[in-house]
Coordinates of C-alpha atoms in Angstrom, one line a residue:
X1 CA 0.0 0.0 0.0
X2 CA 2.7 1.7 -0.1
X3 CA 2.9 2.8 -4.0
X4 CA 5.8 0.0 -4.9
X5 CA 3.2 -2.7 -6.4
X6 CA 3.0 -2.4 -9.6
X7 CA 0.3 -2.3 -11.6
X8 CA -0.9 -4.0 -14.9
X9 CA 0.3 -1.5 -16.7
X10 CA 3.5 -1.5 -15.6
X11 CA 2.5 1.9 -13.5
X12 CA 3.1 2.3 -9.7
X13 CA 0.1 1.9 -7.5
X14 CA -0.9 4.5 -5.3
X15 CA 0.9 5.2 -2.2
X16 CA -2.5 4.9 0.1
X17 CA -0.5 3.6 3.4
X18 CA -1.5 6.6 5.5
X19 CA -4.9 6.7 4.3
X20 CA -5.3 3.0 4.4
X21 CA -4.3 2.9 8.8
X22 CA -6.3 5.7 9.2
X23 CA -9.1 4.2 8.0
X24 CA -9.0 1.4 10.3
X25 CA -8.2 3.1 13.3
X26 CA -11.2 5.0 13.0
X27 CA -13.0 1.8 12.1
X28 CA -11.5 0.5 15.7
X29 CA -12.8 2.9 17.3
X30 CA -16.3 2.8 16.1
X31 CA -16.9 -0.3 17.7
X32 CA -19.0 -0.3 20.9
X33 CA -19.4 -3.7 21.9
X34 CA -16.4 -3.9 24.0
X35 CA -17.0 -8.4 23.6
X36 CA -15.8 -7.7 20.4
X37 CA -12.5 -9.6 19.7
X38 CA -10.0 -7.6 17.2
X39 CA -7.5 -9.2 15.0
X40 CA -5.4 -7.5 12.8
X41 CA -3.0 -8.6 10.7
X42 CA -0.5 -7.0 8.8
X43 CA 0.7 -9.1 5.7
X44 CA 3.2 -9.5 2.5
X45 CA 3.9 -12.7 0.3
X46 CA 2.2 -14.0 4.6
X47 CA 1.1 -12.6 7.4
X48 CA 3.7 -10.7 9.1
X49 CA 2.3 -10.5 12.3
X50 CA -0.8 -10.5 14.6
X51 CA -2.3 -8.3 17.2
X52 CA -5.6 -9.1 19.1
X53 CA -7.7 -6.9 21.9
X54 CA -10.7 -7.1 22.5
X55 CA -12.6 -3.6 21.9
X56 CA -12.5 -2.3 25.5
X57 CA -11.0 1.6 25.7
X58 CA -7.6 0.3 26.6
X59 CA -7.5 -3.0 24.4
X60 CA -8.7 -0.6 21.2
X61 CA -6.1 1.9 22.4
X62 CA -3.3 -0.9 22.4
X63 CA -4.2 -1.6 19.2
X64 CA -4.3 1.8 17.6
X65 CA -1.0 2.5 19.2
X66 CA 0.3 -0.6 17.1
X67 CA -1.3 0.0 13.9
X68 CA -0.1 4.1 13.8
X69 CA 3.6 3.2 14.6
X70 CA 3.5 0.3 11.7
X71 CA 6.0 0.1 9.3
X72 CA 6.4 -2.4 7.2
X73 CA 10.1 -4.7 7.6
X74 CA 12.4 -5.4 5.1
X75 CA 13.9 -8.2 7.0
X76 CA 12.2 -11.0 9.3
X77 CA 13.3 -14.0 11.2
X78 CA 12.2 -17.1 8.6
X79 CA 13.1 -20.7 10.7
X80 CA 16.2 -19.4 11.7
X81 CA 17.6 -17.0 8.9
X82 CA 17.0 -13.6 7.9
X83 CA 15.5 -13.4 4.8
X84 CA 14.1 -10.6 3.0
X85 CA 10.0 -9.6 4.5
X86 CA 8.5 -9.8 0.9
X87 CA 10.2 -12.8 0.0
X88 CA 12.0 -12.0 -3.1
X89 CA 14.0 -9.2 -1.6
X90 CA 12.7 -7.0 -4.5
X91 CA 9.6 -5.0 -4.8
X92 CA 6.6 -5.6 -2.3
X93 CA 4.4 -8.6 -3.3
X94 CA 1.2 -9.8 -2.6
X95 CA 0.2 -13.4 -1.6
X96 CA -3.2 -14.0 -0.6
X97 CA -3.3 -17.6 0.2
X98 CA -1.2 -17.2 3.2
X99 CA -2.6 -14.9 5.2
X100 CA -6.3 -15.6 4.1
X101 CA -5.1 -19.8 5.5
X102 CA -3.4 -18.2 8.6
X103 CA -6.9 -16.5 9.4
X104 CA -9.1 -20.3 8.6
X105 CA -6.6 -22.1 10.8
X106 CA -6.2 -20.1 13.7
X107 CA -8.5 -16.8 14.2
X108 CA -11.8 -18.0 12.9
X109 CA -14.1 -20.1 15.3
X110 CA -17.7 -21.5 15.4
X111 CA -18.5 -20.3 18.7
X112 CA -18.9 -16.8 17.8
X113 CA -20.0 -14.9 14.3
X114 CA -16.4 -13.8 12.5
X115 CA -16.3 -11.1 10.0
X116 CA -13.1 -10.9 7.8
X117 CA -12.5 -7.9 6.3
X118 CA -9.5 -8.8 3.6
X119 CA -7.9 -5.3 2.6
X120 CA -5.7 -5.5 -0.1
X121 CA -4.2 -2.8 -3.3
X122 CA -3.2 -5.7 -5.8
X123 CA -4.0 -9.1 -6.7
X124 CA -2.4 -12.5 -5.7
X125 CA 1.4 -12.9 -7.5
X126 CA 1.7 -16.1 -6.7
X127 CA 0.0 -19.4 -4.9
X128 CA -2.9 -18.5 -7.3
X129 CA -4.1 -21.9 -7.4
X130 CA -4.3 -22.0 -3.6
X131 CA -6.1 -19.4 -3.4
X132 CA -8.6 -20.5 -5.7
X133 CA -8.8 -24.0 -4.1
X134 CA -9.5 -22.1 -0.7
X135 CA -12.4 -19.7 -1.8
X136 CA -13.9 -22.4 -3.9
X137 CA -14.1 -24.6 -0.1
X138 CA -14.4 -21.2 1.9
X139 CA -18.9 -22.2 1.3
X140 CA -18.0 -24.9 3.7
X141 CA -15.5 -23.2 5.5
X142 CA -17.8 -20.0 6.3
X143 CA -21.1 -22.2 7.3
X144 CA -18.7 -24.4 9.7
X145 CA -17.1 -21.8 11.7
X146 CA -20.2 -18.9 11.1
X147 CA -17.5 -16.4 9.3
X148 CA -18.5 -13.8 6.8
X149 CA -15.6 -12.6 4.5
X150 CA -15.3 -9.6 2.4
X151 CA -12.7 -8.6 -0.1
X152 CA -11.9 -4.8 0.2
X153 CA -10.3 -3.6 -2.7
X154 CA -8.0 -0.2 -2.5
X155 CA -6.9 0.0 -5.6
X156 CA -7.7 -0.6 -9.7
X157 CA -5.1 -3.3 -9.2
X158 CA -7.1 -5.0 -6.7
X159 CA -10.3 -4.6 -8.5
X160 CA -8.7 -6.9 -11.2
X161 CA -8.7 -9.6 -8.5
X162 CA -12.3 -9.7 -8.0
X163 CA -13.1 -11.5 -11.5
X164 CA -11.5 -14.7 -9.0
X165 CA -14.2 -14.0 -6.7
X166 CA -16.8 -13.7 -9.9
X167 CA -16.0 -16.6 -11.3
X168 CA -16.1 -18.8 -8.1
X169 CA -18.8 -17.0 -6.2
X170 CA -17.9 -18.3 -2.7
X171 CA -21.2 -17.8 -0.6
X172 CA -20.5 -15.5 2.4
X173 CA -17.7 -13.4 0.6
X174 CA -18.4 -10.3 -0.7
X175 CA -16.6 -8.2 -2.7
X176 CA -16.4 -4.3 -2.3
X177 CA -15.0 -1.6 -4.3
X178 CA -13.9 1.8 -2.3
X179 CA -11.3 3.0 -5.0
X180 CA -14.1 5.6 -5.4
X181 CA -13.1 7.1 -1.8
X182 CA -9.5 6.9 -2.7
X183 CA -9.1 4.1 -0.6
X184 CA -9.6 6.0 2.7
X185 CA -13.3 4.3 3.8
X186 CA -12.9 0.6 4.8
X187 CA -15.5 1.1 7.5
X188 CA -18.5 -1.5 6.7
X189 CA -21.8 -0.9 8.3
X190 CA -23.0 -4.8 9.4
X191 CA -26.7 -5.6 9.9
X192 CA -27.8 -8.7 11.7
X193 CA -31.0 -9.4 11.4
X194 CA -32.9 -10.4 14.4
X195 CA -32.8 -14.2 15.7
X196 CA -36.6 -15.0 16.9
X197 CA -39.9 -13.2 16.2
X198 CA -42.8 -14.4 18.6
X199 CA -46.1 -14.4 16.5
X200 CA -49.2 -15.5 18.3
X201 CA -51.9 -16.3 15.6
X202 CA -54.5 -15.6 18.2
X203 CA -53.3 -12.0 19.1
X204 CA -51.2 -11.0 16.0
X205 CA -53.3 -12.5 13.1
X206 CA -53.3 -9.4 10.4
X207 CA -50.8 -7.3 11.7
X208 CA -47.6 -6.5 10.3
X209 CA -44.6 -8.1 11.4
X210 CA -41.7 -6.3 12.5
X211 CA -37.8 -6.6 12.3
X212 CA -35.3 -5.8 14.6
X213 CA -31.3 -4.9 13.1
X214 CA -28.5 -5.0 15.6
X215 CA -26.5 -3.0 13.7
X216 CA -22.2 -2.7 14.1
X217 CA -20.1 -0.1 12.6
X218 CA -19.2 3.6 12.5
X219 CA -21.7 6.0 11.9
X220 CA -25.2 5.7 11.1
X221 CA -26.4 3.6 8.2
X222 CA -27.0 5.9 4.8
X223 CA -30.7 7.2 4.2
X224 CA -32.5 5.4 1.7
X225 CA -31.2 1.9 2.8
X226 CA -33.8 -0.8 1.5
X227 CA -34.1 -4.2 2.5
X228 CA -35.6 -7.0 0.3
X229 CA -37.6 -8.8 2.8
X230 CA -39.0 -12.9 1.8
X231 CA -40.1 -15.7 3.9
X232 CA -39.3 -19.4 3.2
X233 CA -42.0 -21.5 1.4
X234 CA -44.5 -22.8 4.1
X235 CA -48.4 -23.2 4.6
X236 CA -48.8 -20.0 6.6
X237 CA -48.1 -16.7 5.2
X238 CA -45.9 -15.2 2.1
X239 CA -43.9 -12.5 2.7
X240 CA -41.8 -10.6 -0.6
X241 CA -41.3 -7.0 0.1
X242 CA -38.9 -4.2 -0.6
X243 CA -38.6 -1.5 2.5
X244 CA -36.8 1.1 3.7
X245 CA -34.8 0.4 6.7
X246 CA -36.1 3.1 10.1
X247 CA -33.9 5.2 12.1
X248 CA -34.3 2.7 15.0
X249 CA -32.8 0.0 12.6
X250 CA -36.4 -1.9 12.0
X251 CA -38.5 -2.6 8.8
X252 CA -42.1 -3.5 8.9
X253 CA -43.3 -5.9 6.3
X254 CA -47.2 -7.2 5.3
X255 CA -47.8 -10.7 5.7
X256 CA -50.1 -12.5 2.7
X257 CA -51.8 -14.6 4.8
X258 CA -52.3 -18.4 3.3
X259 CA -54.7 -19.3 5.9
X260 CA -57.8 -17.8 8.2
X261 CA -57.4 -16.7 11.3
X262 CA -59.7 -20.0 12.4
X263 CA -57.8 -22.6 10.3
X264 CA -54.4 -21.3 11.9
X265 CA -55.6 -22.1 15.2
X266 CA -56.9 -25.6 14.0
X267 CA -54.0 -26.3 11.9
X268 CA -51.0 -25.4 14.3
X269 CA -49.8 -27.0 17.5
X270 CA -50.8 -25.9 21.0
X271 CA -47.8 -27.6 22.3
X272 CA -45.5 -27.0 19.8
X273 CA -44.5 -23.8 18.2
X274 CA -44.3 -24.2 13.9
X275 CA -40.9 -22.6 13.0
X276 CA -41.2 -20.0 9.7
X277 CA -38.4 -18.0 8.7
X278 CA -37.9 -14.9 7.2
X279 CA -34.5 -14.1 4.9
X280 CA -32.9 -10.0 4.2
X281 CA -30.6 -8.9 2.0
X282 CA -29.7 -5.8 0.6
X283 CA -32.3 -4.6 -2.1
X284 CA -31.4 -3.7 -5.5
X285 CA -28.9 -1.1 -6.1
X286 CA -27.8 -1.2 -2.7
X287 CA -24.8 -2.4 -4.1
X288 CA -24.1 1.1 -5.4
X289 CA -22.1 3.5 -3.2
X290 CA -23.0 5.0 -0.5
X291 CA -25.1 2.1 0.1
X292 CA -22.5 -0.5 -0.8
X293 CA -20.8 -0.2 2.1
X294 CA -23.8 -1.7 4.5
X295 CA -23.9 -5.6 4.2
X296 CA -26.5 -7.6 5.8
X297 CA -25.4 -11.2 7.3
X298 CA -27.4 -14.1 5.9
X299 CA -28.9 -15.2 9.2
X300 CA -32.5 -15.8 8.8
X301 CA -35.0 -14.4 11.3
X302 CA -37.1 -17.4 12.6
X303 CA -40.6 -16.8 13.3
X304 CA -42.1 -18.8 16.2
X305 CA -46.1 -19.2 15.7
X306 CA -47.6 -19.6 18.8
X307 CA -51.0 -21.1 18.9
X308 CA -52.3 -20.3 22.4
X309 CA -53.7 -17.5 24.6
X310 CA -50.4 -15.1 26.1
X311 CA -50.7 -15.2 29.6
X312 CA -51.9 -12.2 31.3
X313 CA -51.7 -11.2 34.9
X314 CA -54.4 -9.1 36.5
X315 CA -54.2 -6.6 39.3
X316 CA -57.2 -6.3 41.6
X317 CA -57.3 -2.7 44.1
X318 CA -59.8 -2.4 46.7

């Protein structure tokens, strides 16, 4: 990032390196959940190093201390010997097998949702085939250890890279294209949609039904955002609707319903609740800055359909 790559061309990338570790020091600090665990690593021809915190004041504050005082070596210890830090000892390389493997084998984990943010101002030099191999199983990879990827490309150079990406189409890895911002935004807005909805047939029958977002990132999601809202084929109700996403990070769809109120309550289990889900993504032309920097996780909102009576509690005053 440093303007040594070179480009197709034969032209000098753009020195972005400032820009570049601003950008994610501001993206540090925009996180609130201080639960969150934050890995960065810097990385050549492999990854070069590895700092984690999680996002408390002082573990962000390590972290940021680390990231501004950066710079990149031209030696490193290599099983003994020191060897050159890009490998050939020539111009700065990029490999993105290594560093994308070092991040599979030992950051990413099922017990918690992972997002991977892969920053990068060219495209791989070598180890192309690996790469490859690893996107085409990173389907599997993602679902296993609940890890969303996304490849963040800096640079026209980079932008070359993402026809990989296009022609594998690895589920859960997105790519996204802030050349337009000179490389200085690399904050993404994340939307998770939420887990359960509780519908009672017998209370809620004909009324909208209502999403909650958590919602991670700096700043405030653009205006205009719009969410493609559609349910999963079941007996019940039919859900497929386009809706702008609310200041308080909700949408409110209508329900088609597929039954009566009367053959619901016939139909369903008293016992039991019937499990119906709900799916978001990003509507069309969300993909299109500003918007294209808000990404929705594919987790789908399960609705619960309760068929009986909510319990209520009266209050008697003499």
């Amino acid at each position: 990032m440093q303007g040594k790559a070179k480009n197709i061309d034969g032209t000098l990338t753009p020195n972005i390196w400032n820009q570049v570790k601003n950008a994610i020091i501001e993206d540090i600090k925009s996180i609130s959940d201080d639960h969150t665990e934050i890995v960065v690593i810097p990385f050549q021809h492999k990854a070069l190093d590895k700092w984690s915190a999680f996002a408390t004041k002082d573990g962000k504050d390590s972290l940021i201390r680390k990231i501004s005082n950066y710079v990149l070596p031209l030696f490193i210890k290599q099983n003994g010997k020191i060897v050159p830090a890009n490998g050939k000892g020539g111009t700065t390389w990029t490999c993105l097998y290594e560093p994308l493997k070092e991040v599979v084998n030992k950051v990413l984990s099922p017990d918690k949702v992972d997002i991977l943010k892969l920053m990068t101002d060219g495209i791989p030099d070598e180890h192309q085939a690996e790469y490859k191999n690893l996107l085409r199983h990173w389907c599997q990879i993602a679902e296993e250890k609940d890890a969303f990827g996304f490849y963040i490309m800096l640079t026209s150079q980079a932008v070359a890279g993402q026809t990989v990406l296009d022609t594998i189409k690895p589920c859960r890895f997105d790519a996204i294209n802030v050349t337009d911002l000179g490389g200085t935004n690399v904050s993404l807005q994340m939307l998770t949609p939420q887990h359960i909805l509780a519908f009672n047939i017998r209370e809620d029958y004909g009324k909208e039904l209502t999403i909650k977002y958590a919602h991670s990132g700096s700043g405030r999601i653009q205006p205009g955002y719009k969410i493609h809202v559609r349910s999963y084929e079941n007996s019940y109700i039919e859900v497929d609707e386009i809706v702008e996403l609310k200041e308080d990070y909700t949408v409110s769809v209508k329900a088609k319903y597929l039954m009566s109120q009367a053959e619901m309550i016939s139909k369903l289990s008293v016992e039991e609740n019937e499990k119906l889900f709900l799916y978001s993504e990003p509507a069309e032309d969300m993909n299109k800055l500003p918007y294209a920097m808000t990404r929705i996780l594919d987790t789908p909102t399960t609705i619960e359909m309760i068929n009986k009576p909510e319990k209520t509690v009266k209050f008697y005053v003499r």
